Coordinates of C-alpha atoms and ligand atoms in Angstrom, one line a residue:
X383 CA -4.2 -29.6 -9.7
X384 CA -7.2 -27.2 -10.4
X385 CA -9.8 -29.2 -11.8
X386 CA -11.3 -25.9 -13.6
X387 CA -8.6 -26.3 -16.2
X388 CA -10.4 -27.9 -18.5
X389 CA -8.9 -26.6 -21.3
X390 CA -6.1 -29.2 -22.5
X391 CA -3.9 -26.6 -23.7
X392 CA -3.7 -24.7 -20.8
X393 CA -3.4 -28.1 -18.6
X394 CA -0.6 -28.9 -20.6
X395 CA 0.9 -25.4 -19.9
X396 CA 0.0 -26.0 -16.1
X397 CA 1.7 -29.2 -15.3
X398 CA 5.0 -28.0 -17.4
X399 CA 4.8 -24.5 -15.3
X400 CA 4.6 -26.3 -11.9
X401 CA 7.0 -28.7 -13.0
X402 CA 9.2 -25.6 -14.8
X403 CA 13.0 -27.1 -16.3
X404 CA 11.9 -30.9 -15.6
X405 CA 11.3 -33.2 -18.6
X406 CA 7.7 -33.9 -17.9
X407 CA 7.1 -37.8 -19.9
X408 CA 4.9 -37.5 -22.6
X409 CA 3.3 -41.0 -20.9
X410 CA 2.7 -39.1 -18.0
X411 CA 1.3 -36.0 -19.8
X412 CA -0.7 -38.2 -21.8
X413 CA -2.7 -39.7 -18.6
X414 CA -3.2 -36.4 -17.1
X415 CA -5.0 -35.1 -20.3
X416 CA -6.6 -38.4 -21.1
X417 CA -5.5 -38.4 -24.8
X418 CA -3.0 -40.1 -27.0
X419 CA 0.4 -39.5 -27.3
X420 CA 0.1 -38.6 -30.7
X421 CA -2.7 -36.0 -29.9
X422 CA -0.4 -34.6 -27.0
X423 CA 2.7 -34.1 -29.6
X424 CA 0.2 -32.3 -31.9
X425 CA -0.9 -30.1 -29.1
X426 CA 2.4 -29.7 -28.3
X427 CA 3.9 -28.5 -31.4
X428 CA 0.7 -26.0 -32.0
X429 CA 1.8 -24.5 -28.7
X430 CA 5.2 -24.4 -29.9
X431 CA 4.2 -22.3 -33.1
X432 CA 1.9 -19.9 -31.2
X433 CA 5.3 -18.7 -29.3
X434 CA 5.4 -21.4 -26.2
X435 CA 9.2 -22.5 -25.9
X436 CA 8.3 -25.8 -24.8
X437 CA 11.6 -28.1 -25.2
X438 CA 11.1 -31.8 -27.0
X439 CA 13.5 -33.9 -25.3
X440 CA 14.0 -37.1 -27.7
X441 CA 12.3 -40.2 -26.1
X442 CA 12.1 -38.5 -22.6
X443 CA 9.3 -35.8 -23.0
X444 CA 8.8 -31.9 -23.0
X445 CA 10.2 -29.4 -20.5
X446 CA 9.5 -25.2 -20.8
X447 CA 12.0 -23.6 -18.6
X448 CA 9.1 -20.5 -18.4
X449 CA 5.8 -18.9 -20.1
X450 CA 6.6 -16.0 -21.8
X451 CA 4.7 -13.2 -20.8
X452 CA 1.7 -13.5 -23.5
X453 CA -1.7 -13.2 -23.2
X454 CA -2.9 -16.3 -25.7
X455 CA -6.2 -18.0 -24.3
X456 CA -3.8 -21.7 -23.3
X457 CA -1.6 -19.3 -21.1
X458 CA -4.2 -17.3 -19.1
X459 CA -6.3 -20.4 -18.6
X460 CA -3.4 -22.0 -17.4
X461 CA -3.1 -19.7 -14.4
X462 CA -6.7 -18.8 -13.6
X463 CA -8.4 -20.2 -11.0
X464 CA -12.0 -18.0 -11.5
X465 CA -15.7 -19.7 -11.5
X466 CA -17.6 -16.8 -13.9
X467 CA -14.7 -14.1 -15.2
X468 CA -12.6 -15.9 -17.5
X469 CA -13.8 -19.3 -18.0
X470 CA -14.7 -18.5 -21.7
X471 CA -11.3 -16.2 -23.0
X472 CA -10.7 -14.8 -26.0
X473 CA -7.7 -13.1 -27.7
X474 CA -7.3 -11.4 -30.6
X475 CA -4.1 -9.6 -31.7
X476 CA -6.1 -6.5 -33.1
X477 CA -9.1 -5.0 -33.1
X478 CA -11.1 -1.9 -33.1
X479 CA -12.1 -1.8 -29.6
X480 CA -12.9 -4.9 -27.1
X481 CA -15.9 -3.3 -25.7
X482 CA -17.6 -3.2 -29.2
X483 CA -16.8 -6.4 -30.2
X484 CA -17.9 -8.1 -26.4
X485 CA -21.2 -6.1 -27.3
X486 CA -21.5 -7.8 -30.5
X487 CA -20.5 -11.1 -28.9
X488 CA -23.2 -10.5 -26.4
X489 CA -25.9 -9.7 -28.2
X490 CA -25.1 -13.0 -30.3
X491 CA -26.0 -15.0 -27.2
X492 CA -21.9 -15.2 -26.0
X493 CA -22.6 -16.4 -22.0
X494 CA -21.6 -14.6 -18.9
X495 CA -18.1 -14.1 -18.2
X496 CA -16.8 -14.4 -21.4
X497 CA -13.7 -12.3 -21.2
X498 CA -12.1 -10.7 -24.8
X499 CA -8.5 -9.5 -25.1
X500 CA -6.5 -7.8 -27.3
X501 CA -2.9 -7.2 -28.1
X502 CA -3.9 -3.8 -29.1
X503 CA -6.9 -1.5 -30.7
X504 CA -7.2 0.5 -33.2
X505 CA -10.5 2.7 -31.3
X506 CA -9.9 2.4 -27.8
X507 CA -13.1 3.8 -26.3
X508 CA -13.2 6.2 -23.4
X509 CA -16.0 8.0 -21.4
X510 CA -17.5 10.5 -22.7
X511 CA -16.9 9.7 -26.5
X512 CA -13.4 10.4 -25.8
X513 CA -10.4 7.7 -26.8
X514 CA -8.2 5.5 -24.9
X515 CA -4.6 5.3 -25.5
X516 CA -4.3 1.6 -26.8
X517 CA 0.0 1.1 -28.0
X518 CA 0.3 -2.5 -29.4
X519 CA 1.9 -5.6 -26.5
X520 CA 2.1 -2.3 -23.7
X521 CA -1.0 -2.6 -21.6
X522 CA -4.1 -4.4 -20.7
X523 CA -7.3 -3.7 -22.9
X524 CA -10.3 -6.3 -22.4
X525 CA -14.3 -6.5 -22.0
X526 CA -16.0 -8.9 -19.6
X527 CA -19.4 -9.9 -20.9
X528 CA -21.9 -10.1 -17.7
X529 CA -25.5 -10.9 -17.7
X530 CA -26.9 -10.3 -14.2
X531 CA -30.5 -10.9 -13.2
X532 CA -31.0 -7.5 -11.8
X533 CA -32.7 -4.3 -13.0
X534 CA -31.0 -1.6 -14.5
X535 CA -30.5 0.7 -11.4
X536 CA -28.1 -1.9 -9.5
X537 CA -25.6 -2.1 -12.6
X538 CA -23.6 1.0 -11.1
X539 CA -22.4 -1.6 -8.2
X540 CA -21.2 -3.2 -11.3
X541 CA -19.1 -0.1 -12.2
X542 CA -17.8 0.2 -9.0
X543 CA -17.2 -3.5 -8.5
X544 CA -14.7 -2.7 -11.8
X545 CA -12.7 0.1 -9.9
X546 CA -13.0 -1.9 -6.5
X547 CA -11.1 -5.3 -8.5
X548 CA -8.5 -3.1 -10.4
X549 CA -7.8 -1.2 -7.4
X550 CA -7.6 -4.7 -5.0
X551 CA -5.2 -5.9 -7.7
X552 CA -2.8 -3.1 -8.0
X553 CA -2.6 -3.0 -3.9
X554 CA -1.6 -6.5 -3.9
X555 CA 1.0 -5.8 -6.4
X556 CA 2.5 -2.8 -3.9
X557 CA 0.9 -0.4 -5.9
X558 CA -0.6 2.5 -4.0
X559 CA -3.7 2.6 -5.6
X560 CA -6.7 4.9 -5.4
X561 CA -10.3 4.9 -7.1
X562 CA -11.6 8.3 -8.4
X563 CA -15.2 8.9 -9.2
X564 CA -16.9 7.4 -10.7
X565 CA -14.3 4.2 -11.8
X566 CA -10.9 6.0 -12.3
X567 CA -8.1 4.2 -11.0
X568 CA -5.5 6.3 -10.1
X569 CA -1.7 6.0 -8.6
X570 CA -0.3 9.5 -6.7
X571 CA -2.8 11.7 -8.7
X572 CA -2.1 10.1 -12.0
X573 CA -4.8 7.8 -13.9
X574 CA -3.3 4.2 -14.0
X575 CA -6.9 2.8 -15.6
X576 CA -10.0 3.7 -17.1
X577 CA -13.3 1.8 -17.3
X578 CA -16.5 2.2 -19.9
X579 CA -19.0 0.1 -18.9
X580 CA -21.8 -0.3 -21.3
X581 CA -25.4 -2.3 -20.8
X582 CA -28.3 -3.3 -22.9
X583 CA -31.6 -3.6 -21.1
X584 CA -34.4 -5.0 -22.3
X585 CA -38.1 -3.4 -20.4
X586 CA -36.4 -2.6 -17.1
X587 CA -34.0 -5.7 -17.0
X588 CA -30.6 -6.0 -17.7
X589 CA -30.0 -7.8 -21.1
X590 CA -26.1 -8.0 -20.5
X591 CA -23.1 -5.4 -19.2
X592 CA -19.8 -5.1 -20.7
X593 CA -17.1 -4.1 -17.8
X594 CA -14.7 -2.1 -20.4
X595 CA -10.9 -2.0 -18.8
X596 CA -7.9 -0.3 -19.9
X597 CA -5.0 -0.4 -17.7
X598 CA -1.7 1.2 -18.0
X599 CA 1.0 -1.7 -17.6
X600 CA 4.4 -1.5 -19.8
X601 CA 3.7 2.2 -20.9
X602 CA 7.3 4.2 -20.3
X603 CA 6.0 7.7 -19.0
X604 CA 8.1 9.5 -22.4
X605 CA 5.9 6.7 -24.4
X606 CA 3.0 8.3 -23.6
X607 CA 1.4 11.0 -26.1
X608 CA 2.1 14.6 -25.1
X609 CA -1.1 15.6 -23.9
X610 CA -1.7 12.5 -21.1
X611 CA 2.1 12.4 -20.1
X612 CA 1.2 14.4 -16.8
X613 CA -2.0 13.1 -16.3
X614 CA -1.3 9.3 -17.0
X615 CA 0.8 6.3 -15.1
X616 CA 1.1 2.8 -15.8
X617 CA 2.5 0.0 -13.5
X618 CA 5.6 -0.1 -14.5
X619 CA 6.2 3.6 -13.8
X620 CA 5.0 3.0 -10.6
X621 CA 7.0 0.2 -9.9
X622 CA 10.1 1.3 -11.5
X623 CA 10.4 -2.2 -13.6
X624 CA 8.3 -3.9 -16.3
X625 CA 5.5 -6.6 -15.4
X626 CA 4.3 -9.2 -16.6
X627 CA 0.6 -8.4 -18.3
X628 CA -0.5 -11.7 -17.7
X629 CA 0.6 -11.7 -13.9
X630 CA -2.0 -8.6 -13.5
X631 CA -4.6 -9.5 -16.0
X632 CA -5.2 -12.9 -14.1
X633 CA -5.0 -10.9 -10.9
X634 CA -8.0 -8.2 -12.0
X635 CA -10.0 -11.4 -13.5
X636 CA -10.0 -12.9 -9.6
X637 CA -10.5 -10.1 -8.1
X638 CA -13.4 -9.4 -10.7
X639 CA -14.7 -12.6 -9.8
X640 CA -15.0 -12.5 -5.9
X641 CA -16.5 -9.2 -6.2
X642 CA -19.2 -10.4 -9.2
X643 CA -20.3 -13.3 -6.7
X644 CA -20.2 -11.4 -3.8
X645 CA -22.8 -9.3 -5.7
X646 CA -24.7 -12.0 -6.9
X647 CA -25.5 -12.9 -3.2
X648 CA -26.8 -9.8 -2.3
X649 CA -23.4 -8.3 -0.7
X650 CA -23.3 -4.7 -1.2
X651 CA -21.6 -3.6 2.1
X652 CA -18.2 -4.4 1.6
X653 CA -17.8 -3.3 -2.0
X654 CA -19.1 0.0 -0.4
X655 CA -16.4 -0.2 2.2
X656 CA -13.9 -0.8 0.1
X657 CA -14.4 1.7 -2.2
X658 CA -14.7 4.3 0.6
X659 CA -11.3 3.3 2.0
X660 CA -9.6 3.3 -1.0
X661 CA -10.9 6.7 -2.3
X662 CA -9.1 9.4 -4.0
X663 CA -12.2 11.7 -4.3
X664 CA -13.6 11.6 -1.3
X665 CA -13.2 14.7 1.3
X666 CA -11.2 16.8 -1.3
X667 CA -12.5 20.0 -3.3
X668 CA -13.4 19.2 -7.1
X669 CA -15.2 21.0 -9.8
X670 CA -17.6 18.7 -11.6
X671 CA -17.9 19.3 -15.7
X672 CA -16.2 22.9 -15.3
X673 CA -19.9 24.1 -14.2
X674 CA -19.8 24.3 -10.1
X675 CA -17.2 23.4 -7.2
X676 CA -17.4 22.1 -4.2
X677 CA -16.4 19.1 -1.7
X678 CA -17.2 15.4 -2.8
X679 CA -18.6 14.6 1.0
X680 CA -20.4 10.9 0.0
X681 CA -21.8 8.7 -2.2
X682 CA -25.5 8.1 -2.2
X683 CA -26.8 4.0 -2.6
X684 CA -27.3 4.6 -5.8
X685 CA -23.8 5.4 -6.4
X686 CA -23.9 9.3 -6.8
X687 CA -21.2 11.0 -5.7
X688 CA -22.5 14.2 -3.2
X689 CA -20.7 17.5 -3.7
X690 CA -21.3 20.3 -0.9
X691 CA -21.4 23.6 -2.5
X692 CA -20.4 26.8 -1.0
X693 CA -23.6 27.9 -0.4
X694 CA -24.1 24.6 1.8
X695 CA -26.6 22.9 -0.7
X696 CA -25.8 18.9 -1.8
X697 CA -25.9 18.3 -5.0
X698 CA -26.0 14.2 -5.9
X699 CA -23.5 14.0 -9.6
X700 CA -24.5 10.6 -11.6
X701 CA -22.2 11.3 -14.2
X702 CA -19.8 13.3 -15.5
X703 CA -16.4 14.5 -14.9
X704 CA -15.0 15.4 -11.6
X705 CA -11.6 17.0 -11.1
X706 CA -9.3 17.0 -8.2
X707 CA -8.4 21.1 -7.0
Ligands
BTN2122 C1 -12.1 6.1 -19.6 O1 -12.3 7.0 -20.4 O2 -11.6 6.3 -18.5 C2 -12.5 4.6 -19.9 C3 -11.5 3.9 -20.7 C4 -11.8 2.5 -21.1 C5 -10.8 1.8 -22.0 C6 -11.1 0.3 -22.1 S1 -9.8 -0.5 -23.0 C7 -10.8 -1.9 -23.2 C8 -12.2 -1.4 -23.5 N1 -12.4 -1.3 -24.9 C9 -12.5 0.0 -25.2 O3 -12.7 0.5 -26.4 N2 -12.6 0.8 -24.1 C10 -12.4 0.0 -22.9

């Protein structure tokens, strides 16, 4: 047993997952929470009425035959074995947009790694003041709250760390994912997920950085609106099935993780690897903001992307929006 769960909720969700279709004893329960048995039936039955089928079975105990495929903060917690992403989780079943509520959070003092959720959002933010697609129980939309002791010109490793975990995730689901510059993710030409991060610095310093992620999960490729059907995937298209959100979710929160400690230490090198092997961008002719074309040859350390023009100059592009020719 994991000893980060500490939550009791998601222990309780835990043991009766490992132990899926058994009666688990309430006694036994009891012991591995450290509570009463009276506590442990309350906890159970508020599970029950936030949508957990757990079974009572009189005088023997509780079994749940499976977790249904929500995102409620006992559920996640249950399966995530993280050290900084996800240790603090919230969920909400609306809002307007995660990444203005984490900034609010943030800037109320809310500690690193604090993850927020939501079912669905009324404002889903995109780059470049545009708006993100955000359908109600379809997809993943969430906001990691970071606070790392660097200055402001190494948060775009933070960006890329983003793209590099989404991308690592998808992969290990047998999706043949692909980053585009700057932190598209995309699936055979098609944008699978989308990332606005955001940072507040205070004189040179970073105050805190919200990692912004939308990915495309349950979407149906006719669900999506008119004007993003050809330019948008989700996982399930990909995969030719639905998924289960909190599967993935969990899976980009690890990844997230390993790659946020990785940079804590100083490791820069593989995230740079990574992101060059998995590229979409890279070696291929673009046009960046409609104003000039050319071929995306590099990134610089700082993260620009370098685009040979026709006239053999390099030009370094910090931001922006870069499409495939
Ligand atoms: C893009 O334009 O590619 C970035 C899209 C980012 C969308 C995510 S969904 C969760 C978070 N909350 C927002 O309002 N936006 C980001």
């Amino acid at each position: 047993m994991s000893e980060k769960v500490q939550d009791k909720d998601a222990l309780i969700l835990k043991v009766l997952s490992e132990r899926k279709g058994e009666v688990v004893s309430g006694e036994e329960l009891a012991i591995v929470l450290g509570i009463s048995r009276v506590a442990l039936r309350k906890r159970i039955y508020k599970l029950k009425e936030e949508g957990i089928p757990i079974r009572v079975v009189d005088r023997r105990g509780y079994v749940l035959e499976a977790l249904p495929d929500t995102l409620i903060p006992p559920a996640v917690l249950s399966e995530l074995d993280t050290e900084i992403i996800g240790r603090r989780y919230l969920f909400f079943e609306v809002v307007d947009s995660t990444n203005i509520l984490a900034k609010e959070m943030a800037a109320r003092g809310e500690p690193e790694g604090t993850v927020v959720a939501a079912d669905y959002q009324t404002k889903g933010r995109g780059r470049l003041g545009r708006s993100w697609f955000s359908p109600k129980g379809k997809n993943l939309y969430f906001s990691v709250i970071l606070r790392p002791p660097v200055s402001a010109s190494f948060v775009f490793q933070l960006t890329m760390l983003s793209s590099v975990a989404v991308c690592e995730a998808l992969r290990d689901l047998g999706v043949d994912a692909l980053i585009k510059w700057p932190n598209d993710v995309f699936v055979g030409g098609r944008k699978i997920c989308g990332i606005l991060n955001e940072m507040e610095t205070d004189g040179g310093k970073v105050r805190f950085v919200i990692l912004g992620i939308g990915l495309n999960v349950n979407v149906r490729r006719e669900e999506f609106p008119p004007d993003i059907r050809e330019k948008a995937t989700s996982v399930a298209v990909e995969l030719g099935e639905e998924v289960s959100r909190r599967k993935i979710f969990v899976k980009v929160l690890a990844f997230l993780d390993k790659w946020y400690k990785h940079f804590l230490e100083g490791g820069k090198e593989d995230l740079f690897y990574f992101w060059r092997e998995h590229n979409y961008t890279l070696g291929k002719r673009v046009a960046v903001d409609g104003r000039f074309e050319g071929f995306a040859i590099g990134i610089s350390p700082y993260g620009e992307l370098l685009v040979r023009k026709d006239d053999g100059s390099v030009v370094k592009v910090s931001a922006g929006d870069v499409d495939i020719l």
